[in-house]
JSON list of C-alpha atoms in Angstrom, two decimals:
[
{"chain": "A", "resi": 1, "resn": "MET", "atom": "CA", "xyz": [5.94, 12.51, 11.06]},
{"chain": "A", "resi": 2, "resn": "ALA", "atom": "CA", "xyz": [3.91, 12.88, 7.71]},
{"chain": "A", "resi": 3, "resn": "VAL", "atom": "CA", "xyz": [5.33, 10.91, 4.51]},
{"chain": "A", "resi": 4, "resn": "ASP", "atom": "CA", "xyz": [8.37, 12.85, 3.08]},
{"chain": "A", "resi": 5, "resn": "LEU", "atom": "CA", "xyz": [7.28, 12.81, -0.50]},
{"chain": "A", "resi": 6, "resn": "VAL", "atom": "CA", "xyz": [10.31, 14.86, -1.63]},
{"chain": "A", "resi": 7, "resn": "ALA", "atom": "CA", "xyz": [12.53, 12.16, -0.08]},
{"chain": "A", "resi": 8, "resn": "TYR", "atom": "CA", "xyz": [10.44, 9.62, -1.84]},
{"chain": "A", "resi": 9, "resn": "GLN", "atom": "CA", "xyz": [10.91, 11.07, -5.32]},
{"chain": "A", "resi": 10, "resn": "LYS", "atom": "CA", "xyz": [14.58, 11.37, -4.87]},
{"chain": "A", "resi": 11, "resn": "LEU", "atom": "CA", "xyz": [14.93, 7.54, -3.48]},
{"chain": "A", "resi": 12, "resn": "LYS", "atom": "CA", "xyz": [12.54, 6.58, -6.20]},
{"chain": "A", "resi": 13, "resn": "GLU", "atom": "CA", "xyz": [14.63, 8.23, -9.06]},
{"chain": "A", "resi": 14, "resn": "GLU", "atom": "CA", "xyz": [17.98, 6.96, -7.33]},
{"chain": "A", "resi": 15, "resn": "LEU", "atom": "CA", "xyz": [16.66, 3.46, -7.32]},
{"chain": "A", "resi": 16, "resn": "ASN", "atom": "CA", "xyz": [14.96, 3.33, -10.77]},
{"chain": "A", "resi": 17, "resn": "ALA", "atom": "CA", "xyz": [18.18, 4.33, -12.27]},
{"chain": "A", "resi": 18, "resn": "LYS", "atom": "CA", "xyz": [19.67, 1.19, -10.66]},
{"chain": "A", "resi": 19, "resn": "GLY", "atom": "CA", "xyz": [16.90, -1.28, -11.47]},
{"chain": "A", "resi": 20, "resn": "VAL", "atom": "CA", "xyz": [16.26, -1.79, -7.80]},
{"chain": "A", "resi": 21, "resn": "ILE", "atom": "CA", "xyz": [12.79, -2.06, -6.46]},
{"chain": "A", "resi": 22, "resn": "LEU", "atom": "CA", "xyz": [11.57, 0.06, -3.51]},
{"chain": "A", "resi": 23, "resn": "ILE", "atom": "CA", "xyz": [9.34, -1.71, -0.94]},
{"chain": "A", "resi": 24, "resn": "ALA", "atom": "CA", "xyz": [8.04, 1.04, 1.44]},
{"chain": "A", "resi": 25, "resn": "VAL", "atom": "CA", "xyz": [7.92, -0.34, 4.61]},
{"chain": "A", "resi": 26, "resn": "SER", "atom": "CA", "xyz": [4.54, 0.88, 6.34]},
{"chain": "A", "resi": 27, "resn": "LYS", "atom": "CA", "xyz": [4.03, -0.82, 9.45]},
{"chain": "A", "resi": 28, "resn": "THR", "atom": "CA", "xyz": [2.41, 1.03, 12.14]},
{"chain": "A", "resi": 29, "resn": "LYS", "atom": "CA", "xyz": [1.72, 3.88, 9.91]},
{"chain": "A", "resi": 30, "resn": "PRO", "atom": "CA", "xyz": [-1.87, 5.11, 9.41]},
{"chain": "A", "resi": 31, "resn": "VAL", "atom": "CA", "xyz": [-3.65, 4.32, 6.19]},
{"chain": "A", "resi": 32, "resn": "GLU", "atom": "CA", "xyz": [-3.73, 7.96, 5.15]},
{"chain": "A", "resi": 33, "resn": "GLU", "atom": "CA", "xyz": [-0.02, 8.08, 4.89]},
{"chain": "A", "resi": 34, "resn": "LEU", "atom": "CA", "xyz": [0.10, 4.82, 2.67]},
{"chain": "A", "resi": 35, "resn": "GLN", "atom": "CA", "xyz": [-2.51, 6.67, 0.46]},
{"chain": "A", "resi": 36, "resn": "LYS", "atom": "CA", "xyz": [-0.29, 9.45, 0.05]},
{"chain": "A", "resi": 37, "resn": "LEU", "atom": "CA", "xyz": [2.61, 7.67, -1.09]},
{"chain": "A", "resi": 38, "resn": "TYR", "atom": "CA", "xyz": [0.16, 5.31, -3.44]},
{"chain": "A", "resi": 39, "resn": "ASP", "atom": "CA", "xyz": [-1.09, 8.50, -4.83]},
{"chain": "A", "resi": 40, "resn": "ALA", "atom": "CA", "xyz": [2.52, 9.72, -5.53]},
{"chain": "A", "resi": 41, "resn": "GLY", "atom": "CA", "xyz": [3.15, 6.43, -7.66]},
{"chain": "A", "resi": 42, "resn": "GLN", "atom": "CA", "xyz": [4.35, 3.86, -5.12]},
{"chain": "A", "resi": 43, "resn": "ARG", "atom": "CA", "xyz": [2.65, 0.39, -5.51]},
{"chain": "A", "resi": 44, "resn": "ASP", "atom": "CA", "xyz": [5.15, -1.85, -3.16]},
{"chain": "A", "resi": 45, "resn": "PHE", "atom": "CA", "xyz": [4.31, -1.76, 0.48]},
{"chain": "A", "resi": 46, "resn": "GLY", "atom": "CA", "xyz": [5.72, -3.94, 3.07]},
{"chain": "A", "resi": 47, "resn": "GLU", "atom": "CA", "xyz": [4.20, -4.82, 6.48]},
{"chain": "A", "resi": 48, "resn": "ASN", "atom": "CA", "xyz": [5.54, -6.93, 9.49]},
{"chain": "A", "resi": 49, "resn": "TYR", "atom": "CA", "xyz": [2.12, -7.87, 11.23]},
{"chain": "A", "resi": 50, "resn": "VAL", "atom": "CA", "xyz": [-0.45, -10.07, 9.57]},
{"chain": "A", "resi": 51, "resn": "GLN", "atom": "CA", "xyz": [-3.53, -8.47, 11.28]},
{"chain": "A", "resi": 52, "resn": "GLU", "atom": "CA", "xyz": [-2.37, -4.97, 10.26]},
{"chain": "A", "resi": 53, "resn": "LEU", "atom": "CA", "xyz": [-1.52, -6.11, 6.72]},
{"chain": "A", "resi": 54, "resn": "VAL", "atom": "CA", "xyz": [-5.17, -7.72, 6.32]},
{"chain": "A", "resi": 55, "resn": "GLN", "atom": "CA", "xyz": [-6.59, -4.53, 7.64]},
{"chain": "A", "resi": 56, "resn": "LYS", "atom": "CA", "xyz": [-4.72, -2.31, 5.42]},
{"chain": "A", "resi": 57, "resn": "GLN", "atom": "CA", "xyz": [-5.11, -4.31, 2.24]},
{"chain": "A", "resi": 58, "resn": "ALA", "atom": "CA", "xyz": [-8.95, -4.08, 2.72]},
{"chain": "A", "resi": 59, "resn": "LEU", "atom": "CA", "xyz": [-9.00, -0.34, 3.16]},
{"chain": "A", "resi": 60, "resn": "LEU", "atom": "CA", "xyz": [-6.32, 0.70, 0.31]},
{"chain": "A", "resi": 61, "resn": "PRO", "atom": "CA", "xyz": [-6.49, 0.19, -3.60]},
{"chain": "A", "resi": 62, "resn": "LYS", "atom": "CA", "xyz": [-6.40, -3.40, -4.97]},
{"chain": "A", "resi": 63, "resn": "ASP", "atom": "CA", "xyz": [-3.45, -2.85, -7.08]},
{"chain": "A", "resi": 64, "resn": "ILE", "atom": "CA", "xyz": [-0.96, -2.36, -4.36]},
{"chain": "A", "resi": 65, "resn": "ARG", "atom": "CA", "xyz": [1.67, -5.23, -4.02]},
{"chain": "A", "resi": 66, "resn": "TRP", "atom": "CA", "xyz": [1.74, -6.28, -0.39]},
{"chain": "A", "resi": 67, "resn": "HIS", "atom": "CA", "xyz": [5.02, -7.94, 0.83]},
{"chain": "A", "resi": 68, "resn": "PHE", "atom": "CA", "xyz": [5.18, -9.55, 4.18]},
{"chain": "A", "resi": 69, "resn": "ILE", "atom": "CA", "xyz": [8.36, -8.94, 5.52]},
{"chain": "A", "resi": 70, "resn": "GLY", "atom": "CA", "xyz": [8.14, -10.05, 9.11]},
{"chain": "A", "resi": 71, "resn": "HIS", "atom": "CA", "xyz": [8.37, -13.38, 10.99]},
{"chain": "A", "resi": 72, "resn": "LEU", "atom": "CA", "xyz": [5.54, -15.49, 9.58]},
{"chain": "A", "resi": 73, "resn": "GLN", "atom": "CA", "xyz": [3.74, -18.02, 11.84]},
{"chain": "A", "resi": 74, "resn": "SER", "atom": "CA", "xyz": [2.34, -20.97, 10.22]},
{"chain": "A", "resi": 75, "resn": "ASN", "atom": "CA", "xyz": [-1.09, -20.69, 11.46]},
{"chain": "A", "resi": 76, "resn": "LYS", "atom": "CA", "xyz": [-1.63, -17.06, 9.94]},
{"chain": "A", "resi": 77, "resn": "VAL", "atom": "CA", "xyz": [-0.60, -18.02, 6.53]},
{"chain": "A", "resi": 78, "resn": "LYS", "atom": "CA", "xyz": [-4.09, -18.50, 5.28]},
{"chain": "A", "resi": 79, "resn": "MET", "atom": "CA", "xyz": [-4.82, -15.10, 6.10]},
{"chain": "A", "resi": 80, "resn": "ILE", "atom": "CA", "xyz": [-2.75, -13.31, 3.59]},
{"chain": "A", "resi": 81, "resn": "ALA", "atom": "CA", "xyz": [-2.55, -16.15, 1.09]},
{"chain": "A", "resi": 82, "resn": "PRO", "atom": "CA", "xyz": [-5.43, -14.94, -1.06]},
{"chain": "A", "resi": 83, "resn": "PHE", "atom": "CA", "xyz": [-3.61, -11.61, -1.97]},
{"chain": "A", "resi": 84, "resn": "VAL", "atom": "CA", "xyz": [-0.04, -11.43, -0.75]},
{"chain": "A", "resi": 85, "resn": "HIS", "atom": "CA", "xyz": [2.46, -10.53, -3.43]},
{"chain": "A", "resi": 86, "resn": "LEU", "atom": "CA", "xyz": [5.53, -11.77, -2.01]},
{"chain": "A", "resi": 87, "resn": "ILE", "atom": "CA", "xyz": [6.50, -13.26, 1.44]},
{"chain": "A", "resi": 88, "resn": "HIS", "atom": "CA", "xyz": [10.06, -12.40, 2.22]},
{"chain": "A", "resi": 89, "resn": "GLY", "atom": "CA", "xyz": [10.68, -14.25, 5.41]},
{"chain": "A", "resi": 90, "resn": "VAL", "atom": "CA", "xyz": [10.43, -18.14, 4.71]},
{"chain": "A", "resi": 91, "resn": "ASP", "atom": "CA", "xyz": [12.90, -19.57, 7.51]},
{"chain": "A", "resi": 92, "resn": "SER", "atom": "CA", "xyz": [11.67, -23.23, 7.48]},
{"chain": "A", "resi": 93, "resn": "LEU", "atom": "CA", "xyz": [10.81, -25.88, 4.91]},
{"chain": "A", "resi": 94, "resn": "LYS", "atom": "CA", "xyz": [7.81, -26.42, 7.34]},
{"chain": "A", "resi": 95, "resn": "LEU", "atom": "CA", "xyz": [6.60, -22.94, 6.56]},
{"chain": "A", "resi": 96, "resn": "LEU", "atom": "CA", "xyz": [7.12, -23.32, 2.88]},
{"chain": "A", "resi": 97, "resn": "GLU", "atom": "CA", "xyz": [4.79, -26.45, 2.96]},
{"chain": "A", "resi": 98, "resn": "VAL", "atom": "CA", "xyz": [2.18, -24.60, 4.73]},
{"chain": "A", "resi": 99, "resn": "ILE", "atom": "CA", "xyz": [2.14, -21.66, 2.12]},
{"chain": "A", "resi": 100, "resn": "ASN", "atom": "CA", "xyz": [2.18, -24.33, -0.59]},
{"chain": "A", "resi": 101, "resn": "LYS", "atom": "CA", "xyz": [-0.74, -26.04, 1.18]},
{"chain": "A", "resi": 102, "resn": "GLU", "atom": "CA", "xyz": [-2.69, -22.73, 1.06]},
{"chain": "A", "resi": 103, "resn": "GLY", "atom": "CA", "xyz": [-1.82, -21.74, -2.29]},
{"chain": "A", "resi": 104, "resn": "GLY", "atom": "CA", "xyz": [-3.15, -25.05, -3.25]},
{"chain": "A", "resi": 105, "resn": "LYS", "atom": "CA", "xyz": [-6.56, -24.22, -1.74]},
{"chain": "A", "resi": 106, "resn": "LEU", "atom": "CA", "xyz": [-6.76, -20.92, -3.66]},
{"chain": "A", "resi": 107, "resn": "GLU", "atom": "CA", "xyz": [-5.39, -22.47, -6.91]},
{"chain": "A", "resi": 108, "resn": "ARG", "atom": "CA", "xyz": [-2.60, -19.85, -6.89]},
{"chain": "A", "resi": 109, "resn": "GLN", "atom": "CA", "xyz": [1.23, -19.92, -6.91]},
{"chain": "A", "resi": 110, "resn": "ILE", "atom": "CA", "xyz": [2.55, -17.76, -3.81]},
{"chain": "A", "resi": 111, "resn": "ASN", "atom": "CA", "xyz": [5.90, -15.89, -4.48]},
{"chain": "A", "resi": 112, "resn": "CYS", "atom": "CA", "xyz": [8.46, -16.22, -1.59]},
{"chain": "A", "resi": 113, "resn": "LEU", "atom": "CA", "xyz": [11.95, -15.75, -0.58]},
{"chain": "A", "resi": 114, "resn": "LEU", "atom": "CA", "xyz": [14.09, -17.72, 1.49]},
{"chain": "A", "resi": 115, "resn": "GLN", "atom": "CA", "xyz": [15.21, -15.73, 4.53]},
{"chain": "A", "resi": 116, "resn": "VAL", "atom": "CA", "xyz": [18.79, -16.06, 5.28]},
{"chain": "A", "resi": 117, "resn": "HIS", "atom": "CA", "xyz": [20.42, -15.42, 8.77]},
{"chain": "A", "resi": 118, "resn": "ILE", "atom": "CA", "xyz": [23.76, -13.37, 7.91]},
{"chain": "A", "resi": 119, "resn": "ALA", "atom": "CA", "xyz": [23.71, -10.96, 10.66]},
{"chain": "A", "resi": 120, "resn": "LYS", "atom": "CA", "xyz": [25.89, -11.67, 14.00]},
{"chain": "A", "resi": 121, "resn": "GLU", "atom": "CA", "xyz": [22.68, -10.79, 16.18]},
{"chain": "A", "resi": 122, "resn": "GLU", "atom": "CA", "xyz": [20.78, -13.67, 17.46]},
{"chain": "A", "resi": 123, "resn": "THR", "atom": "CA", "xyz": [17.42, -11.93, 17.55]},
{"chain": "A", "resi": 124, "resn": "LYS", "atom": "CA", "xyz": [16.98, -12.17, 13.60]},
{"chain": "A", "resi": 125, "resn": "PHE", "atom": "CA", "xyz": [15.03, -15.26, 12.00]},
{"chain": "A", "resi": 126, "resn": "GLY", "atom": "CA", "xyz": [16.40, -17.40, 9.06]},
{"chain": "A", "resi": 127, "resn": "PHE", "atom": "CA", "xyz": [18.11, -20.41, 7.81]},
{"chain": "A", "resi": 128, "resn": "ASP", "atom": "CA", "xyz": [21.87, -20.08, 8.06]},
{"chain": "A", "resi": 129, "resn": "ILE", "atom": "CA", "xyz": [23.82, -20.47, 4.97]},
{"chain": "A", "resi": 130, "resn": "PRO", "atom": "CA", "xyz": [24.19, -24.40, 4.97]},
{"chain": "A", "resi": 131, "resn": "GLU", "atom": "CA", "xyz": [20.59, -24.91, 5.83]},
{"chain": "A", "resi": 132, "resn": "ALA", "atom": "CA", "xyz": [19.60, -22.16, 3.06]},
{"chain": "A", "resi": 133, "resn": "LYS", "atom": "CA", "xyz": [21.55, -24.45, 0.33]},
{"chain": "A", "resi": 134, "resn": "GLN", "atom": "CA", "xyz": [19.81, -27.65, 1.46]},
{"chain": "A", "resi": 135, "resn": "ALA", "atom": "CA", "xyz": [16.31, -25.73, 1.54]},
{"chain": "A", "resi": 136, "resn": "ALA", "atom": "CA", "xyz": [16.99, -24.64, -1.95]},
{"chain": "A", "resi": 137, "resn": "ALA", "atom": "CA", "xyz": [17.96, -28.06, -3.13]},
{"chain": "A", "resi": 138, "resn": "VAL", "atom": "CA", "xyz": [14.87, -29.58, -1.75]},
{"chain": "A", "resi": 139, "resn": "TYR", "atom": "CA", "xyz": [12.59, -26.93, -3.49]},
{"chain": "A", "resi": 140, "resn": "PHE", "atom": "CA", "xyz": [14.25, -27.16, -6.79]},
{"chain": "A", "resi": 141, "resn": "LEU", "atom": "CA", "xyz": [15.07, -30.81, -6.94]},
{"chain": "A", "resi": 142, "resn": "GLU", "atom": "CA", "xyz": [12.18, -32.40, -5.52]},
{"chain": "A", "resi": 143, "resn": "LYS", "atom": "CA", "xyz": [9.60, -30.18, -7.19]},
{"chain": "A", "resi": 144, "resn": "LYS", "atom": "CA", "xyz": [6.91, -30.86, -4.67]},
{"chain": "A", "resi": 145, "resn": "TYR", "atom": "CA", "xyz": [5.78, -27.38, -4.16]},
{"chain": "A", "resi": 146, "resn": "ASP", "atom": "CA", "xyz": [3.56, -26.69, -7.11]},
{"chain": "A", "resi": 147, "resn": "HIS", "atom": "CA", "xyz": [1.89, -23.66, -5.32]},
{"chain": "A", "resi": 148, "resn": "VAL", "atom": "CA", "xyz": [5.02, -21.79, -4.35]},
{"chain": "A", "resi": 149, "resn": "ALA", "atom": "CA", "xyz": [7.54, -19.71, -6.09]},
{"chain": "A", "resi": 150, "resn": "VAL", "atom": "CA", "xyz": [10.95, -19.18, -4.55]},
{"chain": "A", "resi": 151, "resn": "CYS", "atom": "CA", "xyz": [11.99, -16.00, -6.26]},
{"chain": "A", "resi": 152, "resn": "GLY", "atom": "CA", "xyz": [15.14, -15.44, -4.51]},
{"chain": "A", "resi": 153, "resn": "LEU", "atom": "CA", "xyz": [16.75, -14.63, -0.96]},
{"chain": "A", "resi": 154, "resn": "MET", "atom": "CA", "xyz": [16.30, -12.10, 1.80]},
{"chain": "A", "resi": 155, "resn": "GLY", "atom": "CA", "xyz": [18.53, -11.03, 4.68]},
{"chain": "A", "resi": 156, "resn": "MET", "atom": "CA", "xyz": [19.11, -8.45, 7.05]},
{"chain": "A", "resi": 157, "resn": "ALA", "atom": "CA", "xyz": [22.78, -7.27, 8.06]},
{"chain": "A", "resi": 158, "resn": "SER", "atom": "CA", "xyz": [23.63, -6.46, 11.59]},
{"chain": "A", "resi": 159, "resn": "PHE", "atom": "CA", "xyz": [22.63, -3.27, 13.01]},
{"chain": "A", "resi": 160, "resn": "SER", "atom": "CA", "xyz": [25.77, -1.91, 13.32]},
{"chain": "A", "resi": 161, "resn": "ASP", "atom": "CA", "xyz": [28.15, 1.22, 12.61]},
{"chain": "A", "resi": 162, "resn": "LYS", "atom": "CA", "xyz": [30.77, -1.37, 11.80]},
{"chain": "A", "resi": 163, "resn": "LEU", "atom": "CA", "xyz": [30.85, -0.84, 7.91]},
{"chain": "A", "resi": 164, "resn": "GLN", "atom": "CA", "xyz": [33.13, -3.58, 7.27]},
{"chain": "A", "resi": 165, "resn": "LEU", "atom": "CA", "xyz": [31.28, -6.15, 9.11]},
{"chain": "A", "resi": 166, "resn": "VAL", "atom": "CA", "xyz": [27.83, -5.10, 7.25]},
{"chain": "A", "resi": 167, "resn": "GLN", "atom": "CA", "xyz": [29.60, -5.34, 3.96]},
{"chain": "A", "resi": 168, "resn": "GLU", "atom": "CA", "xyz": [30.81, -8.86, 4.58]},
{"chain": "A", "resi": 169, "resn": "GLU", "atom": "CA", "xyz": [27.35, -9.97, 5.67]},
{"chain": "A", "resi": 170, "resn": "PHE", "atom": "CA", "xyz": [25.91, -8.56, 2.59]},
{"chain": "A", "resi": 171, "resn": "GLN", "atom": "CA", "xyz": [28.62, -10.26, 0.47]},
{"chain": "A", "resi": 172, "resn": "SER", "atom": "CA", "xyz": [27.85, -13.37, 1.94]},
{"chain": "A", "resi": 173, "resn": "LEU", "atom": "CA", "xyz": [24.49, -13.48, 0.81]},
{"chain": "A", "resi": 174, "resn": "LYS", "atom": "CA", "xyz": [25.08, -12.25, -2.62]},
{"chain": "A", "resi": 175, "resn": "GLN", "atom": "CA", "xyz": [27.46, -15.31, -2.95]},
{"chain": "A", "resi": 176, "resn": "LEU", "atom": "CA", "xyz": [24.93, -17.66, -1.64]},
{"chain": "A", "resi": 177, "resn": "PHE", "atom": "CA", "xyz": [22.38, -16.16, -3.98]},
{"chain": "A", "resi": 178, "resn": "SER", "atom": "CA", "xyz": [24.83, -16.64, -7.09]},
{"chain": "A", "resi": 179, "resn": "GLU", "atom": "CA", "xyz": [25.56, -20.14, -6.05]},
{"chain": "A", "resi": 180, "resn": "VAL", "atom": "CA", "xyz": [21.82, -21.13, -5.86]},
{"chain": "A", "resi": 181, "resn": "LYS", "atom": "CA", "xyz": [21.21, -19.52, -9.16]},
{"chain": "A", "resi": 182, "resn": "GLU", "atom": "CA", "xyz": [24.16, -21.54, -10.59]},
{"chain": "A", "resi": 183, "resn": "LEU", "atom": "CA", "xyz": [23.55, -24.71, -9.02]},
{"chain": "A", "resi": 184, "resn": "HIS", "atom": "CA", "xyz": [19.64, -25.06, -9.37]},
{"chain": "A", "resi": 185, "resn": "THR", "atom": "CA", "xyz": [17.95, -22.66, -11.85]},
{"chain": "A", "resi": 186, "resn": "THR", "atom": "CA", "xyz": [18.60, -20.97, -15.34]},
{"chain": "A", "resi": 187, "resn": "ASP", "atom": "CA", "xyz": [14.84, -19.83, -14.70]},
{"chain": "A", "resi": 188, "resn": "THR", "atom": "CA", "xyz": [14.56, -15.79, -14.61]},
{"chain": "A", "resi": 189, "resn": "GLN", "atom": "CA", "xyz": [12.03, -16.63, -11.79]},
{"chain": "A", "resi": 190, "resn": "PHE", "atom": "CA", "xyz": [15.07, -16.66, -9.24]},
{"chain": "A", "resi": 191, "resn": "ASN", "atom": "CA", "xyz": [16.10, -13.11, -9.68]},
{"chain": "A", "resi": 192, "resn": "ILE", "atom": "CA", "xyz": [15.33, -11.23, -6.18]},
{"chain": "A", "resi": 193, "resn": "LEU", "atom": "CA", "xyz": [18.00, -10.36, -3.67]},
{"chain": "A", "resi": 194, "resn": "SER", "atom": "CA", "xyz": [16.19, -8.35, -0.83]},
{"chain": "A", "resi": 195, "resn": "MET", "atom": "CA", "xyz": [18.69, -6.74, 1.34]},
{"chain": "A", "resi": 196, "resn": "GLY", "atom": "CA", "xyz": [19.24, -3.40, 2.74]},
{"chain": "A", "resi": 197, "resn": "MET", "atom": "CA", "xyz": [17.09, -0.90, 4.47]},
{"chain": "A", "resi": 198, "resn": "SER", "atom": "CA", "xyz": [17.01, 2.65, 5.27]},
{"chain": "A", "resi": 199, "resn": "GLY", "atom": "CA", "xyz": [20.48, 2.93, 6.86]},
{"chain": "A", "resi": 200, "resn": "ASP", "atom": "CA", "xyz": [22.43, 0.66, 4.82]},
{"chain": "A", "resi": 201, "resn": "TYR", "atom": "CA", "xyz": [20.33, 0.23, 1.40]},
{"chain": "A", "resi": 202, "resn": "LEU", "atom": "CA", "xyz": [23.26, 1.97, -0.50]},
{"chain": "A", "resi": 203, "resn": "MET", "atom": "CA", "xyz": [25.77, -0.45, 0.54]},
{"chain": "A", "resi": 204, "resn": "ALA", "atom": "CA", "xyz": [23.34, -3.32, -0.12]},
{"chain": "A", "resi": 205, "resn": "ILE", "atom": "CA", "xyz": [22.89, -1.97, -3.65]},
{"chain": "A", "resi": 206, "resn": "GLN", "atom": "CA", "xyz": [26.70, -2.08, -4.14]},
{"chain": "A", "resi": 207, "resn": "ASN", "atom": "CA", "xyz": [26.86, -5.64, -3.29]},
{"chain": "A", "resi": 208, "resn": "GLY", "atom": "CA", "xyz": [23.92, -6.88, -5.71]},
{"chain": "A", "resi": 209, "resn": "SER", "atom": "CA", "xyz": [20.70, -5.93, -3.75]},
{"chain": "A", "resi": 210, "resn": "THR", "atom": "CA", "xyz": [17.76, -5.73, -6.36]},
{"chain": "A", "resi": 211, "resn": "MET", "atom": "CA", "xyz": [14.87, -4.94, -3.69]},
{"chain": "A", "resi": 212, "resn": "VAL", "atom": "CA", "xyz": [15.41, -2.59, -0.69]},
{"chain": "A", "resi": 213, "resn": "ARG", "atom": "CA", "xyz": [13.13, -2.35, 2.27]},
{"chain": "A", "resi": 214, "resn": "VAL", "atom": "CA", "xyz": [12.92, 1.40, 3.32]},
{"chain": "A", "resi": 215, "resn": "GLY", "atom": "CA", "xyz": [10.49, 2.68, 6.22]},
{"chain": "A", "resi": 216, "resn": "SER", "atom": "CA", "xyz": [11.93, 5.50, 8.27]},
{"chain": "A", "resi": 217, "resn": "LEU", "atom": "CA", "xyz": [13.65, 7.70, 5.37]},
{"chain": "A", "resi": 218, "resn": "LEU", "atom": "CA", "xyz": [10.05, 7.75, 3.82]},
{"chain": "A", "resi": 219, "resn": "PHE", "atom": "CA", "xyz": [7.74, 7.81, 7.04]},
{"chain": "A", "resi": 220, "resn": "GLY", "atom": "CA", "xyz": [9.90, 8.88, 9.75]},
{"chain": "A", "resi": 221, "resn": "LYS", "atom": "CA", "xyz": [10.55, 7.02, 12.88]},
{"chain": "A", "resi": 222, "resn": "ARG", "atom": "CA", "xyz": [8.08, 4.20, 13.96]},
{"chain": "A", "resi": 223, "resn": "SER", "atom": "CA", "xyz": [5.59, 5.21, 16.56]}
]
């Protein structure tokens, strides 16, 4: 299925009115489809696989803001560190340290989100809520990560038709976000709450999301 530009424009208008950033999740999609969305005005694209991200970044316009939204292995950080705009899935302090090291080599600060495991499914990565509080405390209080900017939190709700469950998961992440912000920072840097995808983005926004990751609504089902 080709990119749906009518759906894109409708979604973009809806999100702009709410001040929510749209990440077009373009994993497995050909660069020609990304280019069409770029030509329509989209600048934030999300990829799940490092190799695919590197290949697309080399072929597409340089003002694209690339978001890495998959599970990032420490040994692959250096491949995306020179250009990545935001790493959504920081799920350990070890990974944060590696990103900081690679940022130091490049003399750049790399934007990151702490990924929090809010879903009831076991397959998703991320800190649990107590671990996320501890990781935030380490980052903000120890002040040893000069080349990382922790800009907020990311989470994925359960893939479920139980709307109450999904709502509760989003609410738990919003509460954590508010607690971390109040405890550790008055800095406007910590302002991203990335939650919500094609099937649940409206509920995510209702519960405080500032950034949604949408793929199938724009590109159709993954190949």
